[in-house]
PDB file of C-alpha atoms in Angstrom:
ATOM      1  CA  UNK M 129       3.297   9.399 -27.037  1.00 51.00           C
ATOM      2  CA  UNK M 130       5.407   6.754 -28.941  1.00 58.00           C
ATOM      3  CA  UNK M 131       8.466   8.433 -29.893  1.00 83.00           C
ATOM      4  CA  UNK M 132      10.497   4.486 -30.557  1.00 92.00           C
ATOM      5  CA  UNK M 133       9.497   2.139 -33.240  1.00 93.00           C
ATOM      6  CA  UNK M 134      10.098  -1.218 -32.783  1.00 96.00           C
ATOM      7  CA  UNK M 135       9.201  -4.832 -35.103  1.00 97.00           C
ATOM      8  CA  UNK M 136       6.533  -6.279 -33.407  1.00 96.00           C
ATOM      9  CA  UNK M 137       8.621 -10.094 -33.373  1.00 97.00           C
ATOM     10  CA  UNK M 138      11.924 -11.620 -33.757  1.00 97.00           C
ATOM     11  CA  UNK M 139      12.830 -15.474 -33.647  1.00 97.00           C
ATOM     12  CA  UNK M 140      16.456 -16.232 -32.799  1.00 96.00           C
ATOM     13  CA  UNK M 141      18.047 -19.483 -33.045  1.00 97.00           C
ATOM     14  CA  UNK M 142      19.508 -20.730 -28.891  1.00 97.00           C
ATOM     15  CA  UNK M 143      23.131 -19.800 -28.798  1.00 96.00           C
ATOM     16  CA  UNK M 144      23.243 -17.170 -31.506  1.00 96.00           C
ATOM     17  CA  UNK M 145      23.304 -13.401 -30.791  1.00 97.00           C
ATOM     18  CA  UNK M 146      19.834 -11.708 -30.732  1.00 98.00           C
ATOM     19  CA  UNK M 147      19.601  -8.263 -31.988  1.00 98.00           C
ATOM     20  CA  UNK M 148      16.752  -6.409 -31.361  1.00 98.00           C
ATOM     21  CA  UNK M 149      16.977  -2.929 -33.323  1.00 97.00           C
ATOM     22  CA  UNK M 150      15.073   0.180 -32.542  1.00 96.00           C
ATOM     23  CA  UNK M 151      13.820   3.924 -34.357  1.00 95.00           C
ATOM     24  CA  UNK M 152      13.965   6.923 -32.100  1.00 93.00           C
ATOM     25  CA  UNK M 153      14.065   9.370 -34.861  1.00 93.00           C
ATOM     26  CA  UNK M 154      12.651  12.485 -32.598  1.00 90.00           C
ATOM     27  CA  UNK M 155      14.818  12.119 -29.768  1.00 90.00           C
ATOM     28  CA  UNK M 156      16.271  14.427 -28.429  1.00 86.00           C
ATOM     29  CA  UNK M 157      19.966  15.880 -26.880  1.00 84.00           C
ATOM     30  CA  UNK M 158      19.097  14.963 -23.335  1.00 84.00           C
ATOM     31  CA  UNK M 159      17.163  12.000 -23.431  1.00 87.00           C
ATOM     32  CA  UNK M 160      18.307   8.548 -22.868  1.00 89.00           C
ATOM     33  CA  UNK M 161      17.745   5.088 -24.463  1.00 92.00           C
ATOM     34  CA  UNK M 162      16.724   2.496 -22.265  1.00 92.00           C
ATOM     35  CA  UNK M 163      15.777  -1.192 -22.407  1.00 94.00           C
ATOM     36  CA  UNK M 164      13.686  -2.780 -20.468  1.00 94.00           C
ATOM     37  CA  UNK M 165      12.125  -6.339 -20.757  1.00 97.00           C
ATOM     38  CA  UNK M 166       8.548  -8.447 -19.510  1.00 96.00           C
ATOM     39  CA  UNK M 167       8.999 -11.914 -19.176  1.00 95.00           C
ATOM     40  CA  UNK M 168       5.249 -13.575 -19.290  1.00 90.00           C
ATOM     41  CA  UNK M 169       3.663 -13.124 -16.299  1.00 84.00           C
ATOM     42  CA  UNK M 170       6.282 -11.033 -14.585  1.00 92.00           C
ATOM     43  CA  UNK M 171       6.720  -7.187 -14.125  1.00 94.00           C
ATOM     44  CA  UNK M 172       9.423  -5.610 -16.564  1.00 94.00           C
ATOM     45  CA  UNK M 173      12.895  -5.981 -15.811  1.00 94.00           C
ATOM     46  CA  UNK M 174      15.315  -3.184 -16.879  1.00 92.00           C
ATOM     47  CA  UNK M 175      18.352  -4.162 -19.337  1.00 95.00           C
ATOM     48  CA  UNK M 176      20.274  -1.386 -19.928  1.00 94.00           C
ATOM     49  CA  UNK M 177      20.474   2.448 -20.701  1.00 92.00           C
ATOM     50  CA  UNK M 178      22.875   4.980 -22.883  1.00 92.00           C
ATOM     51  CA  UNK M 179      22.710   8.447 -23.761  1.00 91.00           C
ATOM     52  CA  UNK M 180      25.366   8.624 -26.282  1.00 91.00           C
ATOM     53  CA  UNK M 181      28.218   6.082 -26.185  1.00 87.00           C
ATOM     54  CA  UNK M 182      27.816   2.438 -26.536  1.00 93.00           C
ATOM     55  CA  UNK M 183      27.414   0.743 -23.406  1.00 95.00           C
ATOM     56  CA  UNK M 184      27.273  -2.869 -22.132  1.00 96.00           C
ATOM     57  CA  UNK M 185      26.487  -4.830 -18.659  1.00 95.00           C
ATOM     58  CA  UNK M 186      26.264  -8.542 -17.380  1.00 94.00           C
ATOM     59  CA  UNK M 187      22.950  -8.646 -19.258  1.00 94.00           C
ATOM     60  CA  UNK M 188      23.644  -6.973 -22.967  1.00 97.00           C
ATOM     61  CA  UNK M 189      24.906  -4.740 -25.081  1.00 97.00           C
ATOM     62  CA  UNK M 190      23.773  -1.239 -26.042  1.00 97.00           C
ATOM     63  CA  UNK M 191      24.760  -0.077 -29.377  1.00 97.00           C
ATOM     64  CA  UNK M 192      23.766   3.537 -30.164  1.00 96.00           C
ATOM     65  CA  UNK M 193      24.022   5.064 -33.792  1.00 95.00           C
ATOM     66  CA  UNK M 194      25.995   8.709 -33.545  1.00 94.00           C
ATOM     67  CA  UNK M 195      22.756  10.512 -34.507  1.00 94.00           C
ATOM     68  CA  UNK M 196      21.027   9.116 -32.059  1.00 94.00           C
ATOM     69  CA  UNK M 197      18.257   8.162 -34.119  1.00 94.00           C
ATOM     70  CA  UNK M 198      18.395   4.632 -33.612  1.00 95.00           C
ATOM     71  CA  UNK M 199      19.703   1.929 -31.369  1.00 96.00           C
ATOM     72  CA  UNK M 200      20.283  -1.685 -31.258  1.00 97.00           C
ATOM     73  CA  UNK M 201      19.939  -4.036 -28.572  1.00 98.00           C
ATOM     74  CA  UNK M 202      22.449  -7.249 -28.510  1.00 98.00           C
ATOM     75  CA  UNK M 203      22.127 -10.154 -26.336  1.00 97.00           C
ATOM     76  CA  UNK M 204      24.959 -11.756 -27.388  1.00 96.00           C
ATOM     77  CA  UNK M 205      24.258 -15.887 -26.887  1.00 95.00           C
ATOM     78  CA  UNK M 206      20.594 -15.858 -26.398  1.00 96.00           C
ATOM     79  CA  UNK M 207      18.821 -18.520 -24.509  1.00 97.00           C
ATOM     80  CA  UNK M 208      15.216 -19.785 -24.149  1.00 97.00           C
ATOM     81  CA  UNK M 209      15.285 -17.944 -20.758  1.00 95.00           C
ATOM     82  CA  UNK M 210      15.090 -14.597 -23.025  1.00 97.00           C
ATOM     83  CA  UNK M 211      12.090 -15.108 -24.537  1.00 97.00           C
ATOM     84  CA  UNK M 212       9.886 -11.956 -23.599  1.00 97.00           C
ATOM     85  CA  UNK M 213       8.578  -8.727 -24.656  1.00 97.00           C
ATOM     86  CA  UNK M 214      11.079  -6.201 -25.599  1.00 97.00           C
ATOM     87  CA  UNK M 215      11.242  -2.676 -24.723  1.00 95.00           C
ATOM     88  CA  UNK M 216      12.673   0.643 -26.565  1.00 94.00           C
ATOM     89  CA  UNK M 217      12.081   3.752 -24.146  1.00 91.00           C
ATOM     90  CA  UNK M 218      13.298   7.069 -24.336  1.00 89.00           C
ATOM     91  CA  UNK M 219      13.061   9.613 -21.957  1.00 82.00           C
ATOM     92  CA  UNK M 220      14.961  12.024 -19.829  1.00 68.00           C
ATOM     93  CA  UNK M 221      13.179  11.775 -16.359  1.00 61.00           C
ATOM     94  CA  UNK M 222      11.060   9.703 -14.131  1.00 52.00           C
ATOM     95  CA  UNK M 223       7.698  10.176 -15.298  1.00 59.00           C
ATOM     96  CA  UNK M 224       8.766   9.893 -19.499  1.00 64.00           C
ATOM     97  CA  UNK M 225       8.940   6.111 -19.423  1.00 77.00           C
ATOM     98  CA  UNK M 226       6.673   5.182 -22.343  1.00 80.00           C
ATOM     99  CA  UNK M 227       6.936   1.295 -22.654  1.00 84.00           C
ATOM    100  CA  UNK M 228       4.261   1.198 -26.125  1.00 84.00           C
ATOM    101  CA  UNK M 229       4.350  -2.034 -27.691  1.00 87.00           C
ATOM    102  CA  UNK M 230       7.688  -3.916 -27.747  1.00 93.00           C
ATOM    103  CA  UNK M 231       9.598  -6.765 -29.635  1.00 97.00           C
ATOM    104  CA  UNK M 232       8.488  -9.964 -29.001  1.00 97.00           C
ATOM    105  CA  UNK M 233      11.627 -12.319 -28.745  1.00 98.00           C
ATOM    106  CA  UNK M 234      11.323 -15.619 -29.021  1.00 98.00           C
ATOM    107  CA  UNK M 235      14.347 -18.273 -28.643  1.00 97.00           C
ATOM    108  CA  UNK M 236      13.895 -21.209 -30.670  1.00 97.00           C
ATOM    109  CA  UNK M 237      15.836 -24.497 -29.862  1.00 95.00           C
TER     110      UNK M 237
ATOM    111  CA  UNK U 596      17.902  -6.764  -1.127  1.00 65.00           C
ATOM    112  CA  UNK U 597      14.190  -8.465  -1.687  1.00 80.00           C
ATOM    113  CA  UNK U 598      13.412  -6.310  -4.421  1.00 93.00           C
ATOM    114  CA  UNK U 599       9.832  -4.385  -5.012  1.00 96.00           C
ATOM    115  CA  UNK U 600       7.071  -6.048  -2.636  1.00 97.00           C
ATOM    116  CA  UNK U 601       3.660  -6.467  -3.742  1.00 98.00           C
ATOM    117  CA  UNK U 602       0.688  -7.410  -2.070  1.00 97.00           C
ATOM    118  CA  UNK U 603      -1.713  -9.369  -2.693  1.00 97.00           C
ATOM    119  CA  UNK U 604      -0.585 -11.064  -5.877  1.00 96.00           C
ATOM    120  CA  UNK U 605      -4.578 -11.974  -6.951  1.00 97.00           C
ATOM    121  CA  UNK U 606      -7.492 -10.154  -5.959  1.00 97.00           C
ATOM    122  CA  UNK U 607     -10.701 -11.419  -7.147  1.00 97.00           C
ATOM    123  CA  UNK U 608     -13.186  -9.180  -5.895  1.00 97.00           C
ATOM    124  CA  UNK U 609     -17.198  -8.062  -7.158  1.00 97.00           C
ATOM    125  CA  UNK U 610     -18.447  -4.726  -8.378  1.00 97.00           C
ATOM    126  CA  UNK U 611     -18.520  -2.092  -6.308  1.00 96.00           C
ATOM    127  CA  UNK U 612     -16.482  -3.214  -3.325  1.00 97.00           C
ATOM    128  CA  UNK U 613     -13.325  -1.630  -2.572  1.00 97.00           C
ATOM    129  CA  UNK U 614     -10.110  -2.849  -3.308  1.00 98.00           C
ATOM    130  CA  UNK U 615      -6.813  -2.033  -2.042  1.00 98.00           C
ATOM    131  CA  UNK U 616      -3.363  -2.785  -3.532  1.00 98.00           C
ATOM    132  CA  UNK U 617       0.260  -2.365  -1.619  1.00 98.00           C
ATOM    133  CA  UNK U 618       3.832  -1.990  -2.563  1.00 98.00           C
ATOM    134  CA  UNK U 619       6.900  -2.165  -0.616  1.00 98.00           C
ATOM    135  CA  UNK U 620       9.673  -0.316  -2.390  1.00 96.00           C
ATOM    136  CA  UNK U 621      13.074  -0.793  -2.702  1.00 94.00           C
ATOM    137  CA  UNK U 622      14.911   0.656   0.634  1.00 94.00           C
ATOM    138  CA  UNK U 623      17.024   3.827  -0.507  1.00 91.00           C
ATOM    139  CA  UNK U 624      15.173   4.589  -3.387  1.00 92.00           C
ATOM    140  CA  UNK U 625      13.119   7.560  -3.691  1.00 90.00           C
ATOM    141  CA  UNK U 626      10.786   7.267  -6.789  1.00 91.00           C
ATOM    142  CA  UNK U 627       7.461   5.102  -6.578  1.00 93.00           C
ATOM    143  CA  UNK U 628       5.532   4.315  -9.641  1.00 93.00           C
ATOM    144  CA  UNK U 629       1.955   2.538 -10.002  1.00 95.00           C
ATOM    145  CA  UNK U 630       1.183   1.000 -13.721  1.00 95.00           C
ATOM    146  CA  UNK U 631      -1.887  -0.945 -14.750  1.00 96.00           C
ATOM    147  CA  UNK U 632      -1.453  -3.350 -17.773  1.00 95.00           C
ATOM    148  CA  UNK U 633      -3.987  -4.726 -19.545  1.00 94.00           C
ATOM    149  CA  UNK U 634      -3.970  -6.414 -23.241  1.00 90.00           C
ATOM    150  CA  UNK U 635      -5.780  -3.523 -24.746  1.00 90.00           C
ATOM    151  CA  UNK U 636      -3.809  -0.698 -23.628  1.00 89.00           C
ATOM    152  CA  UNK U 637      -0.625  -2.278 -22.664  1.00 89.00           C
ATOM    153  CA  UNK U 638       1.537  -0.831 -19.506  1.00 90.00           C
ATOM    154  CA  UNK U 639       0.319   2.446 -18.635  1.00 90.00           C
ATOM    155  CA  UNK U 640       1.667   4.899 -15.831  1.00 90.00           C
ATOM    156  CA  UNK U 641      -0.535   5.652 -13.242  1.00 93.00           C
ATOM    157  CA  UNK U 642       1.221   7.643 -10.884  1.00 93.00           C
ATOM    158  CA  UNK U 643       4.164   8.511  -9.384  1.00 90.00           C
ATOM    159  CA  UNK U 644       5.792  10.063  -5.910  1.00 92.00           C
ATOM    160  CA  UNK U 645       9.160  11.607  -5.681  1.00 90.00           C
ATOM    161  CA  UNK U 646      10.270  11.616  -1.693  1.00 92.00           C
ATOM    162  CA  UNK U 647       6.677  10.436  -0.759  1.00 94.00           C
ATOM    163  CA  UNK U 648       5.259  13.452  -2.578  1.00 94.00           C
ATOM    164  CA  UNK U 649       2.479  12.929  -5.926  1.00 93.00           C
ATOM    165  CA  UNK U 650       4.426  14.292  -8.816  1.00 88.00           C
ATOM    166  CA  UNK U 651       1.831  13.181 -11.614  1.00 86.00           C
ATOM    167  CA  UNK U 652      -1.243  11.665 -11.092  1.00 89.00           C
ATOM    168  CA  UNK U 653      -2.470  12.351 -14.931  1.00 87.00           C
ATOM    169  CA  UNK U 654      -2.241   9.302 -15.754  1.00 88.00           C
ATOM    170  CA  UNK U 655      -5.107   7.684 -12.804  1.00 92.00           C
ATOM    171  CA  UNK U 656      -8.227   6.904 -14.732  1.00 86.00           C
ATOM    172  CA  UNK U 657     -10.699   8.866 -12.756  1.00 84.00           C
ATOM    173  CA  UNK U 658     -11.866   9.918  -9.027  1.00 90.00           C
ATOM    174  CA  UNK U 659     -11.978   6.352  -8.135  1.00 95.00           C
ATOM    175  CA  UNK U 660      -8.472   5.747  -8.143  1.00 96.00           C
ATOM    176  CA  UNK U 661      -6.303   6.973  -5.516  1.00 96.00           C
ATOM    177  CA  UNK U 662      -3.080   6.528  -4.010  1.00 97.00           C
ATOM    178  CA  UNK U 663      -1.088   7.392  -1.045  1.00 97.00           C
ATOM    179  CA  UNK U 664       2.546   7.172   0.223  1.00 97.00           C
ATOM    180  CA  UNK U 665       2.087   7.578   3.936  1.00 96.00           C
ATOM    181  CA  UNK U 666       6.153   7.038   4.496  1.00 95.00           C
ATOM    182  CA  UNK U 667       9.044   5.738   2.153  1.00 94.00           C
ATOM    183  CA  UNK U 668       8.380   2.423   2.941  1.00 95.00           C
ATOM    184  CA  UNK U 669       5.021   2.049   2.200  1.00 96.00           C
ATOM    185  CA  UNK U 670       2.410   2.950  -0.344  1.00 98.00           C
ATOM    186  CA  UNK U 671      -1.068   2.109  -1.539  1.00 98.00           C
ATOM    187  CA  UNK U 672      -3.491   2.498  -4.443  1.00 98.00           C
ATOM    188  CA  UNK U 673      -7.511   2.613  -3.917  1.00 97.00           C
ATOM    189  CA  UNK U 674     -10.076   1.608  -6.191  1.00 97.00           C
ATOM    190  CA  UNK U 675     -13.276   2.448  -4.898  1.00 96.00           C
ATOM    191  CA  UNK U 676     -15.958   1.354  -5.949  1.00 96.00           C
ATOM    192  CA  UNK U 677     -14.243  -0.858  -8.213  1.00 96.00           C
ATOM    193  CA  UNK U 678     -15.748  -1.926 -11.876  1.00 96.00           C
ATOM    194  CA  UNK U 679     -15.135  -5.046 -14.350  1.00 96.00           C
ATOM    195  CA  UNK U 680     -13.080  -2.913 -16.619  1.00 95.00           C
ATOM    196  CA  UNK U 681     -10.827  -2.011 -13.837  1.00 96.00           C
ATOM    197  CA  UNK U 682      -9.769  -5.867 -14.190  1.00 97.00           C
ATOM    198  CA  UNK U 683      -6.035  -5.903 -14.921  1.00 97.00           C
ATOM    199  CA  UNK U 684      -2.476  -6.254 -13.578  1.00 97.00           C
ATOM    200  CA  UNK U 685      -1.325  -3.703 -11.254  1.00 98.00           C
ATOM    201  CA  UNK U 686       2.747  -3.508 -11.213  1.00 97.00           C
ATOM    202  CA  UNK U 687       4.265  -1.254  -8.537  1.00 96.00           C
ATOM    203  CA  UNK U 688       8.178   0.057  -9.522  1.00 94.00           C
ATOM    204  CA  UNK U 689      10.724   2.193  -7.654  1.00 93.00           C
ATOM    205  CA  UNK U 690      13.667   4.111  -8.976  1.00 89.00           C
ATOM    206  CA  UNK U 691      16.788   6.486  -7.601  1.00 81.00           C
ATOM    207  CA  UNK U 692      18.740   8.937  -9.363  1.00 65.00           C
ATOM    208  CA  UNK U 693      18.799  10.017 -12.980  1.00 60.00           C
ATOM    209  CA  UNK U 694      18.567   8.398 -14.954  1.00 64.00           C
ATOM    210  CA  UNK U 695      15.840   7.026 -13.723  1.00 68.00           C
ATOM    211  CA  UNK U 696      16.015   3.214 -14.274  1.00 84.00           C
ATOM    212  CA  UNK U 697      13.080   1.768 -12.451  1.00 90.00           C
ATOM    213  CA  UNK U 698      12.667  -1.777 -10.677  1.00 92.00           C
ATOM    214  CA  UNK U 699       9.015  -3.401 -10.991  1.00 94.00           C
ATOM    215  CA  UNK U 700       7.485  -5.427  -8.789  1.00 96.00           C
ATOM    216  CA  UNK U 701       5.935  -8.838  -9.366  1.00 96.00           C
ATOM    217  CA  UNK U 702       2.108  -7.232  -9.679  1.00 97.00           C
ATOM    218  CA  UNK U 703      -0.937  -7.811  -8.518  1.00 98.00           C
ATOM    219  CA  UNK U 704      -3.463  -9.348 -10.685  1.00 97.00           C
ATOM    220  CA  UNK U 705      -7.001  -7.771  -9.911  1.00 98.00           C
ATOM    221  CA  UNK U 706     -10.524  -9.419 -11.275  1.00 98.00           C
ATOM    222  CA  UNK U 707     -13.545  -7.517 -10.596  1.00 97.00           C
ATOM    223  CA  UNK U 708     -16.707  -9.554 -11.109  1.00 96.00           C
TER     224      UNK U 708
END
């Protein structure tokens, strides 16, 4: 079922940007990107989403490659607050959210 | 808004007694998921209702699992009898439109003995 590939950790220094990339080689035309994170001990939160253009929120930016094969997540002055378990979906409808295994940020001070 | 309502938060409970889990979605929205997460297998969908209806139930483990979605403010899932390995967090979500960006709950956290 995993159609995003993601590294399985990041560190990123407080303050500086975080950028969390991700592989969706076999996505396809009408399927979005979306982001989604778990904070320890909570239920996932959702970020963001994009289907072709980049797009960006109170939370983060989405940046989308113009094949579509791969995206990158910024979060652009990371705090310790951010520290969680990242995830790439794709998917095109409400049952096609396939979280798989996620980035695990961690802020350092 | 209060966001997705879970209830209980921790369920300790022994083998073979029933357990029941309930969610409060979202008002408005008109998706319902149920996931289980556990460290092994990570967040897996269990099921899901589109206007109160079961669109997908693939994803519930076996005939001891079931849920319901009486109206589209309430909905449940069953374990019966329950069994050690069904020891795990259970996170409720709901979601409107497409695309469907979905809103989790805070989860219950079930330990069968």
């Amino acid at each position: 079922d995993a159609k995003t590939t993601q590294p399985p950790s990041m560190d990123c220094a407080e303050g500086r940007a975080a950028n969390l990339p991700c592989n969706h080689s076999t996505i396809s035309g009408n399927e979005y990107v979306y982001w989604y994170r778990q904070i320890h001990s909570q239920g996932p939160q959702y970020i963001i989403h994009g289907l072709k253009n980049n797009e960006t929120n109170e939370m983060a930016s989405l940046i989308i490659t113009e094949d579509r094969k791969s995206s990158t997540l910024i979060l652009p002055h990371a705090t310790l607050r951010d520290t969680a378990v990242y995830y790439c979906i794709v998917g095109g409808g409400a049952n096609n959210l396939f979280f798989g295994t996620g980035t695990r940020l961690t802020v350092i001070p | 808004d209060a966001g997705v309502i879970q209830s209980p938060r921790h369920e300790v409970t022994e083998m073979g007694q029933e357990v029941t889990l309930r969610c409060k979605p979202i008002s408005g929205h008109n998706s319902l998921f149920w996931y289980r997460q556990t460290m092994m297998r990570g967040l897996e969908l269990l099921i899901y209702f589109n206007n109160n209806v079961p669109i997908d139930d693939s994803g519930m483990p076996e005939d001891r699992f079931s849920a319901k979605m009486p109206n589209a403010s309430f909905s449940t899932l069953k374990i019966q009898p329950s069994e050690p390995r069904d020891s795990a967090v259970y996170f409720c979500a709901s979601g409107s439109g497409r695309p469907d960006t979905q809103y989790f709950g805070p989860g219950t956290r079930l330990t069968v003995l």
